[in-house]
mmCIF file with all atom_site columns, C-alpha atoms in Angstrom:
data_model
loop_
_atom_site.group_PDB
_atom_site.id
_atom_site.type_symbol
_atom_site.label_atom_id
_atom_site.label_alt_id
_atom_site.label_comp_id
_atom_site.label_asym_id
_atom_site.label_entity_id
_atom_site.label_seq_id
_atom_site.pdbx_PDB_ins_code
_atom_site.Cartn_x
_atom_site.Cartn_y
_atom_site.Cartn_z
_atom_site.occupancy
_atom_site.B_iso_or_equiv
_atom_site.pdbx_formal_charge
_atom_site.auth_seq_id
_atom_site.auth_comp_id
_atom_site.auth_asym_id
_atom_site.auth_atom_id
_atom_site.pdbx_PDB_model_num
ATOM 1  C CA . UNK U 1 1  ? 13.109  6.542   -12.794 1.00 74.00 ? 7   UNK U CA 1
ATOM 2  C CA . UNK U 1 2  ? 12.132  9.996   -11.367 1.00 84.00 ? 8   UNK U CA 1
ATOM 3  C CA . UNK U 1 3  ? 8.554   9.593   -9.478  1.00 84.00 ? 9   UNK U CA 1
ATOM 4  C CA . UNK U 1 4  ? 6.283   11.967  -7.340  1.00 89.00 ? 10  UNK U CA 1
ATOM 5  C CA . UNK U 1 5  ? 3.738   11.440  -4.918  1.00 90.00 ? 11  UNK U CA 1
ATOM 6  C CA . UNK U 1 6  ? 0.734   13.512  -4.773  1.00 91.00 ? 12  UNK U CA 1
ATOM 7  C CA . UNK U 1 7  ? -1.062  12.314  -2.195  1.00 92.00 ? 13  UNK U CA 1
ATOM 8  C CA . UNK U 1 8  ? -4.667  13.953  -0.225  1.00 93.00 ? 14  UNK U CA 1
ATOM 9  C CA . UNK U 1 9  ? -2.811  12.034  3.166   1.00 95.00 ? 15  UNK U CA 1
ATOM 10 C CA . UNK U 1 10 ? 0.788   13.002  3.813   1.00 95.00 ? 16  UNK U CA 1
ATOM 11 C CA . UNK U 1 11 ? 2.349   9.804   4.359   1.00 96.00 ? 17  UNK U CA 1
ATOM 12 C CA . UNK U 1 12 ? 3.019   11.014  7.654   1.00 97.00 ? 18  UNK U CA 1
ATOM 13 C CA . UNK U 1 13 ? -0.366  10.477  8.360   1.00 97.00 ? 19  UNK U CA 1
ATOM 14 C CA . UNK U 1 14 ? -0.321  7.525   6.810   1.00 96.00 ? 20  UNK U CA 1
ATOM 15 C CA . UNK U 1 15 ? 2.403   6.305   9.122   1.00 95.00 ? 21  UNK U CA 1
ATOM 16 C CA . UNK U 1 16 ? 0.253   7.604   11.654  1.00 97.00 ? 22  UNK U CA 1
ATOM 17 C CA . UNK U 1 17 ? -2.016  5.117   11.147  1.00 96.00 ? 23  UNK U CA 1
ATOM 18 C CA . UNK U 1 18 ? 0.201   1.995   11.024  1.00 94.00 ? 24  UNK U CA 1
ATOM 19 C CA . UNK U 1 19 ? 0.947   3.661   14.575  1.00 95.00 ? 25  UNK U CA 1
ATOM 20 C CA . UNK U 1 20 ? -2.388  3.854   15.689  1.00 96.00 ? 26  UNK U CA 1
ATOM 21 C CA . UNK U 1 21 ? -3.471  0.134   14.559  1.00 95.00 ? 27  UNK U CA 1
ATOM 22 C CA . UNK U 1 22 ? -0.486  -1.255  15.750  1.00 93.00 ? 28  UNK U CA 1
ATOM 23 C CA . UNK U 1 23 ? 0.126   -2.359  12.070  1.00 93.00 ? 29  UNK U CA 1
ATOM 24 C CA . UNK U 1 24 ? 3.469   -3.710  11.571  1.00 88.00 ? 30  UNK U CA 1
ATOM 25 C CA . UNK U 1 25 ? 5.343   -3.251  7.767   1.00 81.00 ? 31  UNK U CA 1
ATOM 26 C CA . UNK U 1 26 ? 7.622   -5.617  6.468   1.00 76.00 ? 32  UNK U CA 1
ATOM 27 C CA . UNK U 1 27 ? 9.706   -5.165  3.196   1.00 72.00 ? 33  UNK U CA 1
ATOM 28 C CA . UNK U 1 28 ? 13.162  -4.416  2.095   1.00 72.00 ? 34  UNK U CA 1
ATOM 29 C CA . UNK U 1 29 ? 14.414  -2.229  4.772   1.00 75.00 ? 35  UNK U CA 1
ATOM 30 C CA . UNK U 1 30 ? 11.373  -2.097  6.768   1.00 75.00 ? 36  UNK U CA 1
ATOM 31 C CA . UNK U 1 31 ? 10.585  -4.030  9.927   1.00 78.00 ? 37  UNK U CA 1
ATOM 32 C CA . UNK U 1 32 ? 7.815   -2.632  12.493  1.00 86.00 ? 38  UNK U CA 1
ATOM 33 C CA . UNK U 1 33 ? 5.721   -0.039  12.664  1.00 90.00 ? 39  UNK U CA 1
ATOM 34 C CA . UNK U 1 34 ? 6.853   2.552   9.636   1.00 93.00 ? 40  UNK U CA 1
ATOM 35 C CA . UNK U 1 35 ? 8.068   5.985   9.022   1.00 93.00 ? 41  UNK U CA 1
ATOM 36 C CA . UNK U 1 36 ? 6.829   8.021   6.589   1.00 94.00 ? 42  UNK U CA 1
ATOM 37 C CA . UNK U 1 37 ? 10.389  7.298   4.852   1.00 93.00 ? 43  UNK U CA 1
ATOM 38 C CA . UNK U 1 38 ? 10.059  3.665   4.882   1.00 92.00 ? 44  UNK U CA 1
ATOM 39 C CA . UNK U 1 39 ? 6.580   3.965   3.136   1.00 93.00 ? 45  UNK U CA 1
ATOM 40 C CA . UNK U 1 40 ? 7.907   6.177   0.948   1.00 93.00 ? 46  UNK U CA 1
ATOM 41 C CA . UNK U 1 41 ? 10.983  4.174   0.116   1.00 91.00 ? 47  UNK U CA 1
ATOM 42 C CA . UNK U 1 42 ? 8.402   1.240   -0.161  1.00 92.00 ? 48  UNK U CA 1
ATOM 43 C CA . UNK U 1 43 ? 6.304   3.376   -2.917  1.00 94.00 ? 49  UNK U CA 1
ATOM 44 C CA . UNK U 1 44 ? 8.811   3.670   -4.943  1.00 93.00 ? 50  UNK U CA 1
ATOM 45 C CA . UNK U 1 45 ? 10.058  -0.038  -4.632  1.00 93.00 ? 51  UNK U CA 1
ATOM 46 C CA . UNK U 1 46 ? 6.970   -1.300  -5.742  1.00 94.00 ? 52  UNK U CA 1
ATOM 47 C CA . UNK U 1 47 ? 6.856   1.708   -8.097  1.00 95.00 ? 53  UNK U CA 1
ATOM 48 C CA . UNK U 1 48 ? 9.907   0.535   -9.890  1.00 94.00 ? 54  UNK U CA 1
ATOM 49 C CA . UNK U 1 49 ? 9.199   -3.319  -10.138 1.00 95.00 ? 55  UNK U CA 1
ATOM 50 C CA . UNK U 1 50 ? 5.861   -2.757  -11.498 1.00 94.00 ? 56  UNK U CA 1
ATOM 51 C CA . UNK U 1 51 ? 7.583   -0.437  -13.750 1.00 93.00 ? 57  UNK U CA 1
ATOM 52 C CA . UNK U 1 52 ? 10.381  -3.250  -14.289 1.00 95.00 ? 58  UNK U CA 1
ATOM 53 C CA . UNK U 1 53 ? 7.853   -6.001  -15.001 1.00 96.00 ? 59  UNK U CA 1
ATOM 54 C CA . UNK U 1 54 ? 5.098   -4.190  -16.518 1.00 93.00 ? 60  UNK U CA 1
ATOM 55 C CA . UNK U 1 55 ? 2.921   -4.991  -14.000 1.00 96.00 ? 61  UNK U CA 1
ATOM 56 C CA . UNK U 1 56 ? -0.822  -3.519  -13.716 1.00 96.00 ? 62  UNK U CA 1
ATOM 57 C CA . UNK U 1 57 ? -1.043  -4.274  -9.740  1.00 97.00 ? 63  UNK U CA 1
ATOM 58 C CA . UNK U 1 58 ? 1.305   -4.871  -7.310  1.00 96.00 ? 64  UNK U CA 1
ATOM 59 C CA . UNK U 1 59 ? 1.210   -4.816  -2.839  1.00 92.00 ? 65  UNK U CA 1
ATOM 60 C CA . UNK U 1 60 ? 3.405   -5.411  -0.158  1.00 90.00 ? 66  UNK U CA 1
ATOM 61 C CA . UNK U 1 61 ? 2.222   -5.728  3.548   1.00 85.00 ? 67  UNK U CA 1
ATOM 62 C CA . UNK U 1 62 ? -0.939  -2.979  3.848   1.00 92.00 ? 68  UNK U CA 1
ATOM 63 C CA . UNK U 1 63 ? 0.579   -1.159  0.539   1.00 93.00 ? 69  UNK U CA 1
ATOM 64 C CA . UNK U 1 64 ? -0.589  -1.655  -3.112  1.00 96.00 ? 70  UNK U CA 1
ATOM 65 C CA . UNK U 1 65 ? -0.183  0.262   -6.505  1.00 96.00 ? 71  UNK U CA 1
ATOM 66 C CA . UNK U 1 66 ? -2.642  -0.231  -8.961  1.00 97.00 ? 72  UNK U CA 1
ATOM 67 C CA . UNK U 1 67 ? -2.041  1.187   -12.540 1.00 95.00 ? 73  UNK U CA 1
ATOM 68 C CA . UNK U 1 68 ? -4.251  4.029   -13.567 1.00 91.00 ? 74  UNK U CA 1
ATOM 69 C CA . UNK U 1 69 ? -6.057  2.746   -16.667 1.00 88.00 ? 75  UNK U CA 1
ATOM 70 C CA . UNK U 1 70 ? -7.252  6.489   -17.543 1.00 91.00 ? 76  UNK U CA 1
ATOM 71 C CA . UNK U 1 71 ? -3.779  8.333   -16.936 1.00 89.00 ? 77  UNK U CA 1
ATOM 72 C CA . UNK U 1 72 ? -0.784  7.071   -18.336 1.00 87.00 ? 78  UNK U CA 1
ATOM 73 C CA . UNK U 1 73 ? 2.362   6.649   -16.124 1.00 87.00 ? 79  UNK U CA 1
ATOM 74 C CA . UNK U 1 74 ? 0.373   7.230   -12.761 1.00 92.00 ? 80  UNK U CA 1
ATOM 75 C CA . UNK U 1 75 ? 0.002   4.504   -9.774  1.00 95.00 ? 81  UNK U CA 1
ATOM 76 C CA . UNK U 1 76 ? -3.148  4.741   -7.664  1.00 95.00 ? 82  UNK U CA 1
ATOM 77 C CA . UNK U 1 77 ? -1.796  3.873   -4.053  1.00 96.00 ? 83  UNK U CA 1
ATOM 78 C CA . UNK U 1 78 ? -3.657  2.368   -1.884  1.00 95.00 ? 84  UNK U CA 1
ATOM 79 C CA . UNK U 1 79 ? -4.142  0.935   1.679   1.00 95.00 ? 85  UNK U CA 1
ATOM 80 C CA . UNK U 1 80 ? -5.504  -2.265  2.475   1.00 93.00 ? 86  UNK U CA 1
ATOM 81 C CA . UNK U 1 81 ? -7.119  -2.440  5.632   1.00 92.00 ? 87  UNK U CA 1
ATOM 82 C CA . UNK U 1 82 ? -8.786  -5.811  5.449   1.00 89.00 ? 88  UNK U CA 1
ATOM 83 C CA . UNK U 1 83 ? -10.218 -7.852  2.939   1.00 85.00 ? 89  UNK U CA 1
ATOM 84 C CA . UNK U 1 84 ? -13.515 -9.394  1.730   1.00 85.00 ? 90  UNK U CA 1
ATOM 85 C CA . UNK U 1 85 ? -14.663 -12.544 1.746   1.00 85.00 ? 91  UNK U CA 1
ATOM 86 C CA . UNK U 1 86 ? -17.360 -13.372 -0.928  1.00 84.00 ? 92  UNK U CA 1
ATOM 87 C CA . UNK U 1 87 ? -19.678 -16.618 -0.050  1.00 78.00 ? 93  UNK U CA 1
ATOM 88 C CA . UNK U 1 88 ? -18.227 -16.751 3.832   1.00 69.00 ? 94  UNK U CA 1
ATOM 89 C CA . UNK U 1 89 ? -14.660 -16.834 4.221   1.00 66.00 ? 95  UNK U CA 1
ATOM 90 C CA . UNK U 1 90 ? -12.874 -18.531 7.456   1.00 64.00 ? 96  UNK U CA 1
ATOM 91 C CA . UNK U 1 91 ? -15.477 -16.493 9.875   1.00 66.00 ? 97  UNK U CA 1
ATOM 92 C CA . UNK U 1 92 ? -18.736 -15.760 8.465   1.00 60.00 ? 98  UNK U CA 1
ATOM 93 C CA . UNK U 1 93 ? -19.798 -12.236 9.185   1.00 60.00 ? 99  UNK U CA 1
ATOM 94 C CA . UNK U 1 94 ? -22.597 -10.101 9.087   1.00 62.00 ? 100 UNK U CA 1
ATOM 95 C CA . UNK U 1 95 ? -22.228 -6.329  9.508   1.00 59.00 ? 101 UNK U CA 1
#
C-alpha cells in the first residue's frame, strides 16, 4: 500500500504539540512524547489496518482516521484533544 499525507499542519507541528501539552503517544514503536516519524509511522499503521479490515474509523492514543465518505481512498486524520460528554459525564461542566 503506497499512501500520502497532505496535511495543512506538518506533522512536525503536530509533534509540536504533543510537546507542548505534555501529551504522551503510545503504539507500536512509540512510547512518549512523539516525533513527527512516529506519527507518521502511526498514520500509516492505522492507515493499513483500516485498509486491512475495511474499517470506516479507526484511533490510537490522540490519533484517528476517519474514512472520507465523499472521496474514495482518502482518510481524514484527525486529533483528539478531549472528548464530550452528553447529559454530564464524570465532572459536569459548564463552559
Amino acid at each position: 500500500m503506497r499512501i500520502m499525507l497532505d496535511a495543512d499542519m506538518p506533522l512536525k507541528d503536530v509533534a509540536q504539540i504533543f510537546e507542548d501539552q505534555d501529551w504522551e503517544y503510545g503504539g507500536p514503536d512509540c512510547y512518549g512524547v512523539p516525533t513527527d516519524e512516529d506519527l507518521a509511522t502511526q498514520i500509516g499503521r492505522l492507515a493499513a489496518e483500516m485498509e486491512n479490515r475495511d474499517l470506516d474509523y479507526l484511533h490510537n492514543g490522540r490519533i484517528a482516521l476517519v474514512r472520507d465518505p465523499e472521496v474514495g481512498g482518502t482518510f481524514q486524520v484527525l486529533l483528539t484533544v478531549g472528548y464530550l460528554y452528553i447529559n454530564g459525564g464524570p465532572e459536569e461542566e459548564t463552559w
